N, CA, C and O atoms as CSV, one atom per row, in Angstrom:
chain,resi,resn,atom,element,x,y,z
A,1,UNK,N,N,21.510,-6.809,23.767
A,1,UNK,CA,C,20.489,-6.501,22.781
A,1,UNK,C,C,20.369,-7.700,21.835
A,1,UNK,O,O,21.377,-8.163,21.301
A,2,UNK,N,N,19.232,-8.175,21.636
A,2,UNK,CA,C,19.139,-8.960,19.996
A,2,UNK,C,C,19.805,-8.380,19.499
A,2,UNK,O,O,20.421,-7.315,19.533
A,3,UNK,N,N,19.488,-9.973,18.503
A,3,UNK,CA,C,20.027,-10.001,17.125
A,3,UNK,C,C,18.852,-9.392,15.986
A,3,UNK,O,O,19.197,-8.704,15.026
A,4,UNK,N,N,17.466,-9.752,16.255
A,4,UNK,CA,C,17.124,-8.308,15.276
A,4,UNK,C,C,17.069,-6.783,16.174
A,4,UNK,O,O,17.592,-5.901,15.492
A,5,UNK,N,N,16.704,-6.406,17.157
A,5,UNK,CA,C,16.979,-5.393,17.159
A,5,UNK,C,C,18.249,-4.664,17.359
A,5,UNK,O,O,17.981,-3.499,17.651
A,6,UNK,N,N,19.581,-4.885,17.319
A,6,UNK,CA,C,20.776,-4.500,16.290
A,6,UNK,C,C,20.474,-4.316,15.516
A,6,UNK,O,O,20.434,-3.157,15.104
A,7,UNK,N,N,19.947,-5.645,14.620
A,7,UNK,CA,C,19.746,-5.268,13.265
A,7,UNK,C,C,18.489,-3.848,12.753
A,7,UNK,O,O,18.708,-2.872,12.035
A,8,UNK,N,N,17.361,-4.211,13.376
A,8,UNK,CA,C,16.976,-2.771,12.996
A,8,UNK,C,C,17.493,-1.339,13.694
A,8,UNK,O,O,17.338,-0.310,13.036
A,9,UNK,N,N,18.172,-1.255,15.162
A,9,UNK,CA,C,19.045,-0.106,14.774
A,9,UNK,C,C,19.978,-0.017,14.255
A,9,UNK,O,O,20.723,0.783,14.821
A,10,UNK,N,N,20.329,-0.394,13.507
A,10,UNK,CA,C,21.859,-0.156,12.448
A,10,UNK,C,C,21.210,0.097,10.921
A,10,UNK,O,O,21.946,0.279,9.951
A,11,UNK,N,N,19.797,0.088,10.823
A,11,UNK,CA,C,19.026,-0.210,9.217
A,11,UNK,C,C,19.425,1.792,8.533
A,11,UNK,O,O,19.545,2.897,9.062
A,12,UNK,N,N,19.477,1.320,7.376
A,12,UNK,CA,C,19.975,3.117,6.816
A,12,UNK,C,C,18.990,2.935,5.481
A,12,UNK,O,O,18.469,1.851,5.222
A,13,UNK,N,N,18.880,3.620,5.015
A,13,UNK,CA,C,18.278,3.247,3.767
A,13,UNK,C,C,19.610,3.225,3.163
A,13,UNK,O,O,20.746,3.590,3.466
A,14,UNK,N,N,19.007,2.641,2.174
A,14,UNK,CA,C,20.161,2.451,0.999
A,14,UNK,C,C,19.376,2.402,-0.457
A,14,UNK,O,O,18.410,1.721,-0.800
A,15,UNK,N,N,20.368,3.649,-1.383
A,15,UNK,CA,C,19.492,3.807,-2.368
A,15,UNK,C,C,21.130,3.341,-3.576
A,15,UNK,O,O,21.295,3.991,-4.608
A,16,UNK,N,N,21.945,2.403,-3.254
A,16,UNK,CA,C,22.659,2.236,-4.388
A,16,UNK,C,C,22.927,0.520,-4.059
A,16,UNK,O,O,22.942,-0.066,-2.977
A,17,UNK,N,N,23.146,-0.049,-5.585
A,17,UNK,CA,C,23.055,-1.301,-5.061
A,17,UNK,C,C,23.880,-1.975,-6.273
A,17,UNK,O,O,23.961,-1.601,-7.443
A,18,UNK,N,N,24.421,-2.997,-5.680
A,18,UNK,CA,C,25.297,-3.622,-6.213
A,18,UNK,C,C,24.472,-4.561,-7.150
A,18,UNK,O,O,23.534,-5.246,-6.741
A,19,UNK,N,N,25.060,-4.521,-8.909
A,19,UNK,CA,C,24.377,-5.083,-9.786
A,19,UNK,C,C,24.166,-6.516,-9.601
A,19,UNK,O,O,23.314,-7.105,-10.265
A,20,UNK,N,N,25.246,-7.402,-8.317
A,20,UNK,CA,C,25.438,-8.734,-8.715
A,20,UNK,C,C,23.737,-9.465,-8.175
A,20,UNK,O,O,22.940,-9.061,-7.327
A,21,UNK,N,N,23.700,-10.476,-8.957
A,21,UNK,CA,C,22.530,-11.081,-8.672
A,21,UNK,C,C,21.904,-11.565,-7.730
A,21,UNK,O,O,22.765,-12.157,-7.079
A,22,UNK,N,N,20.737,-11.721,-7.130
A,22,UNK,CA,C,20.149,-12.613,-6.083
A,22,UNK,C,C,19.629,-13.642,-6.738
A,22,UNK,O,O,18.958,-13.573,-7.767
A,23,UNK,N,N,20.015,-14.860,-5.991
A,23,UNK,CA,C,19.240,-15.915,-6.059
A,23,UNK,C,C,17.791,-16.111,-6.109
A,23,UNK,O,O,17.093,-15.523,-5.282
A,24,UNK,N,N,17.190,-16.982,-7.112
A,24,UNK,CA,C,15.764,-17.090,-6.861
A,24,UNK,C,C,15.494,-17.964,-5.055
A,24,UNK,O,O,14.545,-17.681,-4.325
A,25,UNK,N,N,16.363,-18.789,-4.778
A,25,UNK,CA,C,16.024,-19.063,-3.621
A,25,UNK,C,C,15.821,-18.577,-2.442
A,25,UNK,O,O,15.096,-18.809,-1.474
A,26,UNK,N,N,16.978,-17.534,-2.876
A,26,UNK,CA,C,17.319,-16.366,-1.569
A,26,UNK,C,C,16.019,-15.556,-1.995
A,26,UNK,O,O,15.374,-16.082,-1.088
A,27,UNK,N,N,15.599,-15.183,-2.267
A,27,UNK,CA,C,14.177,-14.306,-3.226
A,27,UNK,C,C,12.967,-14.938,-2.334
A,27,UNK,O,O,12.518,-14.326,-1.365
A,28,UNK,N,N,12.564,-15.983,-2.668
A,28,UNK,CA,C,11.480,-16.287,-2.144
A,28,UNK,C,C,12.022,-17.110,-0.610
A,28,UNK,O,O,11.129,-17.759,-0.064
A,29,UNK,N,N,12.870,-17.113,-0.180
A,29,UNK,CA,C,13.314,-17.043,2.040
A,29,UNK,C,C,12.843,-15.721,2.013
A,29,UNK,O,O,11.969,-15.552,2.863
A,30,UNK,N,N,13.103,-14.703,1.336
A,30,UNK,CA,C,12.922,-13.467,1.922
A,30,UNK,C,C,11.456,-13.178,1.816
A,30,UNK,O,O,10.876,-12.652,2.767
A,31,UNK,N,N,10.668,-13.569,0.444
A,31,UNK,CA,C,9.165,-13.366,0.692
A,31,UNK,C,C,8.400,-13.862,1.479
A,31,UNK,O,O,7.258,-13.486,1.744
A,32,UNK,N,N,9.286,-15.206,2.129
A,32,UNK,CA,C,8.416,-16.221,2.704
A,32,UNK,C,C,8.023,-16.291,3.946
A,32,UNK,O,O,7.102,-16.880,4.512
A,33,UNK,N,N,9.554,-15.032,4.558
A,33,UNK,CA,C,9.097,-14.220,5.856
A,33,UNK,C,C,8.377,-12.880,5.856
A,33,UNK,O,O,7.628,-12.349,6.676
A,34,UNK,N,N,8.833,-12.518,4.708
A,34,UNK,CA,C,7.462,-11.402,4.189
A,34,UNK,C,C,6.152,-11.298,4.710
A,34,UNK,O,O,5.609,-10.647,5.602
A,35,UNK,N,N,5.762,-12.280,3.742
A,35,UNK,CA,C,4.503,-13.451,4.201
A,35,UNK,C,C,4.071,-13.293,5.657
A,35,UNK,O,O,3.132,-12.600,6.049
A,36,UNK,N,N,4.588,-13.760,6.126
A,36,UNK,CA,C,4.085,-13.537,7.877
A,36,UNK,C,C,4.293,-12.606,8.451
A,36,UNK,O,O,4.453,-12.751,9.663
A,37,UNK,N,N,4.394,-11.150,7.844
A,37,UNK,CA,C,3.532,-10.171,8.489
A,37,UNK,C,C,1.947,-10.415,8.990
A,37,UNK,O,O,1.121,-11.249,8.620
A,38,UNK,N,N,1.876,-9.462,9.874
A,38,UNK,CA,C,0.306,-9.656,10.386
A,38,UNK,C,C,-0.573,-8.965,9.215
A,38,UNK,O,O,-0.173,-8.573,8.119
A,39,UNK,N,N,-1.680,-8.930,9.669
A,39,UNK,CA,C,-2.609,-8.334,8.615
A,39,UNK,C,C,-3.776,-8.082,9.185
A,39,UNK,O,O,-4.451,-8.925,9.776
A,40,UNK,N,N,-4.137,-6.608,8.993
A,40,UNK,CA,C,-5.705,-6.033,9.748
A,40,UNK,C,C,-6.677,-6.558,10.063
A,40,UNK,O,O,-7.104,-6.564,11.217
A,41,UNK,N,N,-7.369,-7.258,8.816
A,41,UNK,CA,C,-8.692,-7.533,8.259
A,41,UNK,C,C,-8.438,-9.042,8.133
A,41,UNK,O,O,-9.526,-9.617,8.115
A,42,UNK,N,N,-7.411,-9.896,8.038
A,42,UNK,CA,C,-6.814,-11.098,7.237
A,42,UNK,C,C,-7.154,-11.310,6.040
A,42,UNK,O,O,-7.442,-12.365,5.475
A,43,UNK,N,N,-7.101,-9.999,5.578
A,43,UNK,CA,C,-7.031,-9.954,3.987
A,43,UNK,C,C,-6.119,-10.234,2.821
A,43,UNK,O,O,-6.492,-10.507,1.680
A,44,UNK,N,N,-4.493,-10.099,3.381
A,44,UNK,CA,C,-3.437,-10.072,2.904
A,44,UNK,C,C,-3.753,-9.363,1.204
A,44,UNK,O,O,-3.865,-9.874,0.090
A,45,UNK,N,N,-3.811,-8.038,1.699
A,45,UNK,CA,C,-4.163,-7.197,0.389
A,45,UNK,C,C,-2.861,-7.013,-0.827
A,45,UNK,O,O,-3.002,-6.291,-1.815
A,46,UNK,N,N,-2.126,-7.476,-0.658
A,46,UNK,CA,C,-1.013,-6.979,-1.322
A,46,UNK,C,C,-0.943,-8.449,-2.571
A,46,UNK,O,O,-1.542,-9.524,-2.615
A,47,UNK,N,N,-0.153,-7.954,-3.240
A,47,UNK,CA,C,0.962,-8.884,-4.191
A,47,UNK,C,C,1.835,-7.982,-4.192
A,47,UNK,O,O,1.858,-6.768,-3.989
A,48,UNK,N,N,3.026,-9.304,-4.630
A,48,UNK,CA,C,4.377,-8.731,-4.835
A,48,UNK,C,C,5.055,-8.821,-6.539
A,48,UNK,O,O,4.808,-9.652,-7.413
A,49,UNK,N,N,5.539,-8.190,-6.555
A,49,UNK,CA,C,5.376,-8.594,-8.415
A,49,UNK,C,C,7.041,-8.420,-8.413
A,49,UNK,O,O,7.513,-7.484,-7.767
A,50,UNK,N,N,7.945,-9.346,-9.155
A,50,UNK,CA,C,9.050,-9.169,-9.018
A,50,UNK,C,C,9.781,-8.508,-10.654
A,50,UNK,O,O,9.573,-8.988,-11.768
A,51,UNK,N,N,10.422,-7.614,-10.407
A,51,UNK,CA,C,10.717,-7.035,-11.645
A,51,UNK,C,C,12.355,-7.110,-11.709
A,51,UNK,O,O,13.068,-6.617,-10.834
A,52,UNK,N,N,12.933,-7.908,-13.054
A,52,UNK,CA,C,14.008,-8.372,-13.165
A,52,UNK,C,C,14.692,-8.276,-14.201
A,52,UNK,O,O,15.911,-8.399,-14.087
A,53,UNK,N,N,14.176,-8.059,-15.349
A,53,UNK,CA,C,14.676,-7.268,-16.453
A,53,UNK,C,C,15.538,-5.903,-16.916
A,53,UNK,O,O,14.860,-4.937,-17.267
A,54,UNK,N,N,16.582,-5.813,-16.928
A,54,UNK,CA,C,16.922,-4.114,-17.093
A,54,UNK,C,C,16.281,-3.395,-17.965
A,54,UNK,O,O,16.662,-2.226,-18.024
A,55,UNK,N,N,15.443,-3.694,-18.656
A,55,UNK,CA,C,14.626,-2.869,-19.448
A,55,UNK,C,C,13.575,-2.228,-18.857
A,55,UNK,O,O,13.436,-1.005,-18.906
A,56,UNK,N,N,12.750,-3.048,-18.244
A,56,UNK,CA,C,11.996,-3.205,-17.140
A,56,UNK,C,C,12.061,-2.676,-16.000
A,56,UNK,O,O,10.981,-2.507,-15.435
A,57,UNK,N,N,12.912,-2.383,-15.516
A,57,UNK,CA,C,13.384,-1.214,-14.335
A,57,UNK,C,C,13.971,0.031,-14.245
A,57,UNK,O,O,14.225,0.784,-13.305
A,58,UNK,N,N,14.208,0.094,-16.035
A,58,UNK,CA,C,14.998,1.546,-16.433
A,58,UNK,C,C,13.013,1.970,-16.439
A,58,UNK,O,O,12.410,2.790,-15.747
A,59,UNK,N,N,12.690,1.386,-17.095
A,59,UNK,CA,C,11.198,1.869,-17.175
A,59,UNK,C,C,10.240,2.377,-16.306
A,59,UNK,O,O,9.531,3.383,-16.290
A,60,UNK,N,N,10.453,1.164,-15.405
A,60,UNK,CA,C,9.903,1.457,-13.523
A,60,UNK,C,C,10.330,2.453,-13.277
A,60,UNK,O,O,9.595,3.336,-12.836
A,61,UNK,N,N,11.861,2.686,-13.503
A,61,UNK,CA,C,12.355,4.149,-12.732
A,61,UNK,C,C,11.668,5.315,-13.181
A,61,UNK,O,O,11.474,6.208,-12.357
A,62,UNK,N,N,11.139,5.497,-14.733
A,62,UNK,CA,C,11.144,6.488,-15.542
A,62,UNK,C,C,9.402,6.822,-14.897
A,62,UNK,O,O,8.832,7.885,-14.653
A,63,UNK,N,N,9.050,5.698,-14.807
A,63,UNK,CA,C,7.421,6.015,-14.034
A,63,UNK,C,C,7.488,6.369,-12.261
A,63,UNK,O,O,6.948,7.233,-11.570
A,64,UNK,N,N,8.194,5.518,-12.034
A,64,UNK,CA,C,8.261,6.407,-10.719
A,64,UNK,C,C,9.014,7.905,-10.310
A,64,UNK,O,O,9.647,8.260,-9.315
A,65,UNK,N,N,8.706,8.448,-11.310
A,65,UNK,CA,C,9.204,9.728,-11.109
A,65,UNK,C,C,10.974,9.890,-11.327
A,65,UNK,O,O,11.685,10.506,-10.532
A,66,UNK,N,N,11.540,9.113,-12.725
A,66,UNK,CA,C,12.691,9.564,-12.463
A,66,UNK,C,C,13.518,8.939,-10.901
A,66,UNK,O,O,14.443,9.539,-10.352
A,67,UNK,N,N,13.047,7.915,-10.517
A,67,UNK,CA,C,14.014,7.212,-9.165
A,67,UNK,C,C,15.091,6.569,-9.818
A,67,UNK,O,O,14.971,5.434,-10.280
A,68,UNK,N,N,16.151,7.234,-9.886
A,68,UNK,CA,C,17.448,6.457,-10.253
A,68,UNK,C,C,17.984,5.556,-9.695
A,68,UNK,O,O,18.949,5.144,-10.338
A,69,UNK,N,N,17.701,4.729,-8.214
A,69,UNK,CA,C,18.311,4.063,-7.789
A,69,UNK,C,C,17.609,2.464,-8.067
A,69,UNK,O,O,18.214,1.415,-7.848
A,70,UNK,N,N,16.138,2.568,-8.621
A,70,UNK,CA,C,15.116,1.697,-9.388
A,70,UNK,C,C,16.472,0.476,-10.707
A,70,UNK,O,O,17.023,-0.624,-10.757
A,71,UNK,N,N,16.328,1.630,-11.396
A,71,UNK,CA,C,17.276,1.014,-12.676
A,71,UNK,C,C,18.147,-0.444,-12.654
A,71,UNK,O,O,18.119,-1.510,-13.269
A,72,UNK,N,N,19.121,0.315,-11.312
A,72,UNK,CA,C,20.400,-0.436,-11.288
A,72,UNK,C,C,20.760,-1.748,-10.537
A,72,UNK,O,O,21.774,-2.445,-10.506
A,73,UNK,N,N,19.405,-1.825,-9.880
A,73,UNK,CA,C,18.835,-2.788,-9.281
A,73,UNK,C,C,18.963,-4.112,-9.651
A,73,UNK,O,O,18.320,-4.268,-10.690
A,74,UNK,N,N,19.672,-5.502,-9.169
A,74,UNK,CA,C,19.956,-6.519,-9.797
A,74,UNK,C,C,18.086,-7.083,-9.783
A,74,UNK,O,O,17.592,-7.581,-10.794
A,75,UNK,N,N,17.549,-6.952,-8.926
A,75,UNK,CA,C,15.961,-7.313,-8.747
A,75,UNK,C,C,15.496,-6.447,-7.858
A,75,UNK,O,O,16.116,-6.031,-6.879
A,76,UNK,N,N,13.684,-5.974,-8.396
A,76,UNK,CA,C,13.056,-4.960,-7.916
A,76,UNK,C,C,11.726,-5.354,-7.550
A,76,UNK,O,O,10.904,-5.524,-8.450
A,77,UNK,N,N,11.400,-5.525,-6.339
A,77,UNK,CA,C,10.052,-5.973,-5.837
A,77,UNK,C,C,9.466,-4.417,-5.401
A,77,UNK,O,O,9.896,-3.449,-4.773
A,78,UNK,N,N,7.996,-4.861,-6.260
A,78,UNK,CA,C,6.712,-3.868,-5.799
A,78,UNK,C,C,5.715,-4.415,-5.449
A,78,UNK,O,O,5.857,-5.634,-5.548
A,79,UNK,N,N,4.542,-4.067,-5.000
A,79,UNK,CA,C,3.113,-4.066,-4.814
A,79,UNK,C,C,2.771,-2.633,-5.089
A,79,UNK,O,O,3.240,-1.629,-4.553
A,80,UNK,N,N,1.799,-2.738,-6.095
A,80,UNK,CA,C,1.173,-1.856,-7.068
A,80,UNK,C,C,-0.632,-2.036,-7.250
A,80,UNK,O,O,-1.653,-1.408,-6.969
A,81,UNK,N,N,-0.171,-3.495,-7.994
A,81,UNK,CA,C,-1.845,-3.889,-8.779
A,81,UNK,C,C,-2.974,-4.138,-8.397
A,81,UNK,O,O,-3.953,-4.398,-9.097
A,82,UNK,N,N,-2.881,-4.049,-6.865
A,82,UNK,CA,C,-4.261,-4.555,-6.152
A,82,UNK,C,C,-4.785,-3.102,-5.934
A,82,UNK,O,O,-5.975,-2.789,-5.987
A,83,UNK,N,N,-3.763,-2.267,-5.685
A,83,UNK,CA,C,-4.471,-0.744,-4.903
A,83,UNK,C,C,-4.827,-0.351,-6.510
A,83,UNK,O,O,-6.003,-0.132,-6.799
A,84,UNK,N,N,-3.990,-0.284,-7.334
A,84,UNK,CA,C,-4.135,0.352,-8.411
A,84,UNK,C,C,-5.585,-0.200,-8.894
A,84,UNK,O,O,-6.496,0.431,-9.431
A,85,UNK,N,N,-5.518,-1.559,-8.542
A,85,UNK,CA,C,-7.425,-2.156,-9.044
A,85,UNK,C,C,-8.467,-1.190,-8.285
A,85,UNK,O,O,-9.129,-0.494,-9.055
A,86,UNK,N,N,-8.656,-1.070,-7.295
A,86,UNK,CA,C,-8.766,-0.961,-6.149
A,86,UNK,C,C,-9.315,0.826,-6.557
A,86,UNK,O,O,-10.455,1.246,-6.757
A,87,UNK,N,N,-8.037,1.537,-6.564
A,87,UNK,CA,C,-8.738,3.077,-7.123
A,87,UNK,C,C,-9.099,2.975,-7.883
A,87,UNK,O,O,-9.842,3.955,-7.938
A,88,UNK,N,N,-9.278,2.199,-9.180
A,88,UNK,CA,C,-9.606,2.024,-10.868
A,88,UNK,C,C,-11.271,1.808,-10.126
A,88,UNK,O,O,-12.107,2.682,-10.358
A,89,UNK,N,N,-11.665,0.549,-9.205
A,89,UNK,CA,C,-12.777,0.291,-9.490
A,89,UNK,C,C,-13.555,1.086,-8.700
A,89,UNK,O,O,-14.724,0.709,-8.628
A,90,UNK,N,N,-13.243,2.173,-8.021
A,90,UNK,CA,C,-14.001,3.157,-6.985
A,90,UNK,C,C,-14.026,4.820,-8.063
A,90,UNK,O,O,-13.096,5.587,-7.812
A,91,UNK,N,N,-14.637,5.094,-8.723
A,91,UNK,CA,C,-14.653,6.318,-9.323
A,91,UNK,C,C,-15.046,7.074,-8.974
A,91,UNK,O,O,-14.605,8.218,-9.087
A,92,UNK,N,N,-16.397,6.617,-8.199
A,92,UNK,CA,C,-17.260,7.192,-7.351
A,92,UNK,C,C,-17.202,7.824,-5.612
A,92,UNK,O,O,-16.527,7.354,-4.696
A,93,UNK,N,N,-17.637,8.377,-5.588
A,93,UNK,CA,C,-17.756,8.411,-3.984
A,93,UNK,C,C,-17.260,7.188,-3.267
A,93,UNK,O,O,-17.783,6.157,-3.689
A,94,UNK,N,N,-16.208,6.988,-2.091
A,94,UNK,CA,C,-16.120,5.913,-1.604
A,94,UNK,C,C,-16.647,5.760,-0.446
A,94,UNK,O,O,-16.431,6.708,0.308
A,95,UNK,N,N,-17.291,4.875,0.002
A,95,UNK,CA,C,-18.384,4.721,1.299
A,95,UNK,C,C,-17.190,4.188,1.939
A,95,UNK,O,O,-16.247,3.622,1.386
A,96,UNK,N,N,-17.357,4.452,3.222
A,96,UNK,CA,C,-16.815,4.547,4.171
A,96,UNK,C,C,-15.845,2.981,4.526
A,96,UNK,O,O,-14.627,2.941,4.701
A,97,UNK,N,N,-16.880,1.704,4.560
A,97,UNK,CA,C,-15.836,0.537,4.719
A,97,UNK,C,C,-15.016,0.558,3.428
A,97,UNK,O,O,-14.005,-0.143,3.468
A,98,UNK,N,N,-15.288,1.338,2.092
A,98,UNK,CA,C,-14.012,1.178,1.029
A,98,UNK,C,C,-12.899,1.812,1.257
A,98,UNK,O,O,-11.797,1.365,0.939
A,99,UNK,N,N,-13.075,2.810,1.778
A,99,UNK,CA,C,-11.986,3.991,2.575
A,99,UNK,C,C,-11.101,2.684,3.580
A,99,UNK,O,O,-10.066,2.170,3.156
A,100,UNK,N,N,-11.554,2.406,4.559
A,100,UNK,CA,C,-11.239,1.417,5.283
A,100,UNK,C,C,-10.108,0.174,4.784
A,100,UNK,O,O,-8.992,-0.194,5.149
A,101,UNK,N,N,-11.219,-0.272,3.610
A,101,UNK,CA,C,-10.327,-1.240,3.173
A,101,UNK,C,C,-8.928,-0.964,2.111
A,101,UNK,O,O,-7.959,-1.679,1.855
A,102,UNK,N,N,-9.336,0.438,1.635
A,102,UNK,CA,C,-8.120,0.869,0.820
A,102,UNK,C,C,-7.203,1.440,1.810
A,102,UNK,O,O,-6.043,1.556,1.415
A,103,UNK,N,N,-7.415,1.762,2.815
A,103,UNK,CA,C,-6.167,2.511,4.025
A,103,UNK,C,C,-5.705,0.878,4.753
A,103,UNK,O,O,-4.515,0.612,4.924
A,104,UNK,N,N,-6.692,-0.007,5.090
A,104,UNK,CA,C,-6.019,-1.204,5.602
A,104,UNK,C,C,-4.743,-1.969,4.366
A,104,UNK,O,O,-3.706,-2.581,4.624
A,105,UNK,N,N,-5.239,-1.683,3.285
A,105,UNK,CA,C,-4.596,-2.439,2.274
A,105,UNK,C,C,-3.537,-1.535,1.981
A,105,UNK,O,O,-2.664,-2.203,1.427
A,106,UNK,N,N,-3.217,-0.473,2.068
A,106,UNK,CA,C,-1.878,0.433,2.402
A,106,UNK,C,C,-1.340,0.142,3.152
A,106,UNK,O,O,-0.246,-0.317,2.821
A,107,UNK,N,N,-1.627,0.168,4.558
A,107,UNK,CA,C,-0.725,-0.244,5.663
A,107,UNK,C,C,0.004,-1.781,5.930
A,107,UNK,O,O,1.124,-2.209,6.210
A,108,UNK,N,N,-1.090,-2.217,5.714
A,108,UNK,CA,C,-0.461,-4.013,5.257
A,108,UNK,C,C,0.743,-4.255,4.421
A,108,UNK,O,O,1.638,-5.071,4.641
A,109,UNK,N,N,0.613,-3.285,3.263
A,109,UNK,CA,C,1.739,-3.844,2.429
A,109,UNK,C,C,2.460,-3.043,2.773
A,109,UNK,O,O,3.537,-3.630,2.673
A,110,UNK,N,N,2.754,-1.679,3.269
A,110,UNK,CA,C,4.141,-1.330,4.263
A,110,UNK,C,C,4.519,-2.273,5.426
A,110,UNK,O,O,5.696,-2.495,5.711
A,111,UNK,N,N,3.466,-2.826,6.094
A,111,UNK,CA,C,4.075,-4.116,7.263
A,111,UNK,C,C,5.061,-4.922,6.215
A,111,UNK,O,O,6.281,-5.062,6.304
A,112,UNK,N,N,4.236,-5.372,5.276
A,112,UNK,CA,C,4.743,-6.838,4.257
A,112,UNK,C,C,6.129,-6.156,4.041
A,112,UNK,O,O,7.150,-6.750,4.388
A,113,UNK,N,N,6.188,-4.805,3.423
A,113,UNK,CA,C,7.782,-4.218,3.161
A,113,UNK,C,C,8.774,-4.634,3.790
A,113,UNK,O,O,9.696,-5.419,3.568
A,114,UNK,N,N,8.283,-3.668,5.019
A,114,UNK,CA,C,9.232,-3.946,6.340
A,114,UNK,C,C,9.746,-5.796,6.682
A,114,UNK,O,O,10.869,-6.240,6.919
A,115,UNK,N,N,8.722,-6.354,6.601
A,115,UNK,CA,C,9.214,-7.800,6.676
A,115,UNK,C,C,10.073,-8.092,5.788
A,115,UNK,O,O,11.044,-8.509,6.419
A,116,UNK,N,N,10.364,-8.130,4.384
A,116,UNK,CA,C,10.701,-8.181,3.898
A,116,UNK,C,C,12.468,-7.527,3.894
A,116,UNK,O,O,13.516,-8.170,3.838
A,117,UNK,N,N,12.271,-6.185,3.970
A,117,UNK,CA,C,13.400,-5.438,4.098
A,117,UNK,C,C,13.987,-5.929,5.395
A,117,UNK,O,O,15.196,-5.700,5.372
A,118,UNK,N,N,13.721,-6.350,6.209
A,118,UNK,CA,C,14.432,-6.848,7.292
A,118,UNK,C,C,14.339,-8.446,7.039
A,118,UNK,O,O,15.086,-8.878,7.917
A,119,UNK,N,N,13.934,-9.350,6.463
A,119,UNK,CA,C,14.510,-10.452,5.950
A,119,UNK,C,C,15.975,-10.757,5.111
A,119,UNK,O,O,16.830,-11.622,5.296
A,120,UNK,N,N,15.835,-9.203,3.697
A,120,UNK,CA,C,16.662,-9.057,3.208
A,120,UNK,C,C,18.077,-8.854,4.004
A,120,UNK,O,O,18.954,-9.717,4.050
A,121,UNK,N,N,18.142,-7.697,4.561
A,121,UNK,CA,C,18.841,-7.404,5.846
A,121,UNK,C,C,19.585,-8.533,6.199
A,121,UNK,O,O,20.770,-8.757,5.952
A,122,UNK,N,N,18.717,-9.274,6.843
A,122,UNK,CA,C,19.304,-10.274,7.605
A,122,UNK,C,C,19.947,-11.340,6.908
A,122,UNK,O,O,20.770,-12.064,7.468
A,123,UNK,N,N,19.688,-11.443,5.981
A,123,UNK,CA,C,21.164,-12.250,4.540
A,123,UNK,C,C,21.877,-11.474,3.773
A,123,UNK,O,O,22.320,-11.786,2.668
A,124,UNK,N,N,22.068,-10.017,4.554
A,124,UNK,CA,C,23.387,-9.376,4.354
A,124,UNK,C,C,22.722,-8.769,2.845
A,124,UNK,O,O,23.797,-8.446,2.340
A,125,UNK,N,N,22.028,-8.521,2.141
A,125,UNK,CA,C,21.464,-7.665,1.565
A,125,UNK,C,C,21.425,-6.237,1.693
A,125,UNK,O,O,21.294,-5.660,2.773
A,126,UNK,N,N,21.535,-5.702,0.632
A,126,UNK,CA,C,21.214,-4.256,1.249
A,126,UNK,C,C,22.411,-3.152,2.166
A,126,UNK,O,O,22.533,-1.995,2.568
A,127,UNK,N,N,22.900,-4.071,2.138
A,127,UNK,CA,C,24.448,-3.434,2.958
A,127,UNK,C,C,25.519,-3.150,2.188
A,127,UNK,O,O,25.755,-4.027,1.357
A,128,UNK,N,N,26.632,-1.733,2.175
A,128,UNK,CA,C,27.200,-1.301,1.757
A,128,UNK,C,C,28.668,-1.882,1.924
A,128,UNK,O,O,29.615,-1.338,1.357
């Protein structure tokens, strides 16, 4: 068997995480295979917004519904602000290619995740 697919059957989630820090270098290797996920439309709908502050992620947690495992997080990557634009600027009825492009721009940035989470992965991230 590969070496990534080992690695993605052995993947667990993991919702506790060790406070010690990541590197900004190690940070952006991991976005940079991110990055080359595919993409529907070649829109690359997403951003990634990196959240690194403990103030800042006790906060994140408290908006995402109380997610306690948010908080403790030495660094916390989302994509949020494009969809969030995105429903803000559709109030109305959405015609059909907006539907489209808001379900393509969902699925994209779960691909981008997954790249990501299996970049992380693979520099021993994320492991217990």
């Amino acid at each position: 068997m590969s070496e990534v697919l080992s690695q993605m059957n052995e993947h667990r989630s993991v919702r506790v995480f060790k406070p010690d820090p990541v590197a900004d270098a190690l940070i952006e290797e991991i976005l940079e295979g991110a990055r080359k996920a595919p993409t529907s439309h070649h829109l690359q709908p997403y951003s990634v917004i990196r959240v690194k502050g403990p103030a800042k992620r006790r906060r994140l947690a408290e908006l995402a519904g109380g997610q306690q495992y948010v908080a403790p997080a030495s660094v916390f990557l989302i994509d949020y602000y494009k969809h969030h634009m995105l429903a803000n600027r559709y109030e109305t009825p959405l015609h059909l290619q907006e539907i489209d492009n808001l379900l393509v721009g969902a699925l994209d940035t779960g691909i981008i995740a997954e790249n990501a989470l299996l970049a992380a992965q693979s520099k021993g991230l994320g492991r217990k």
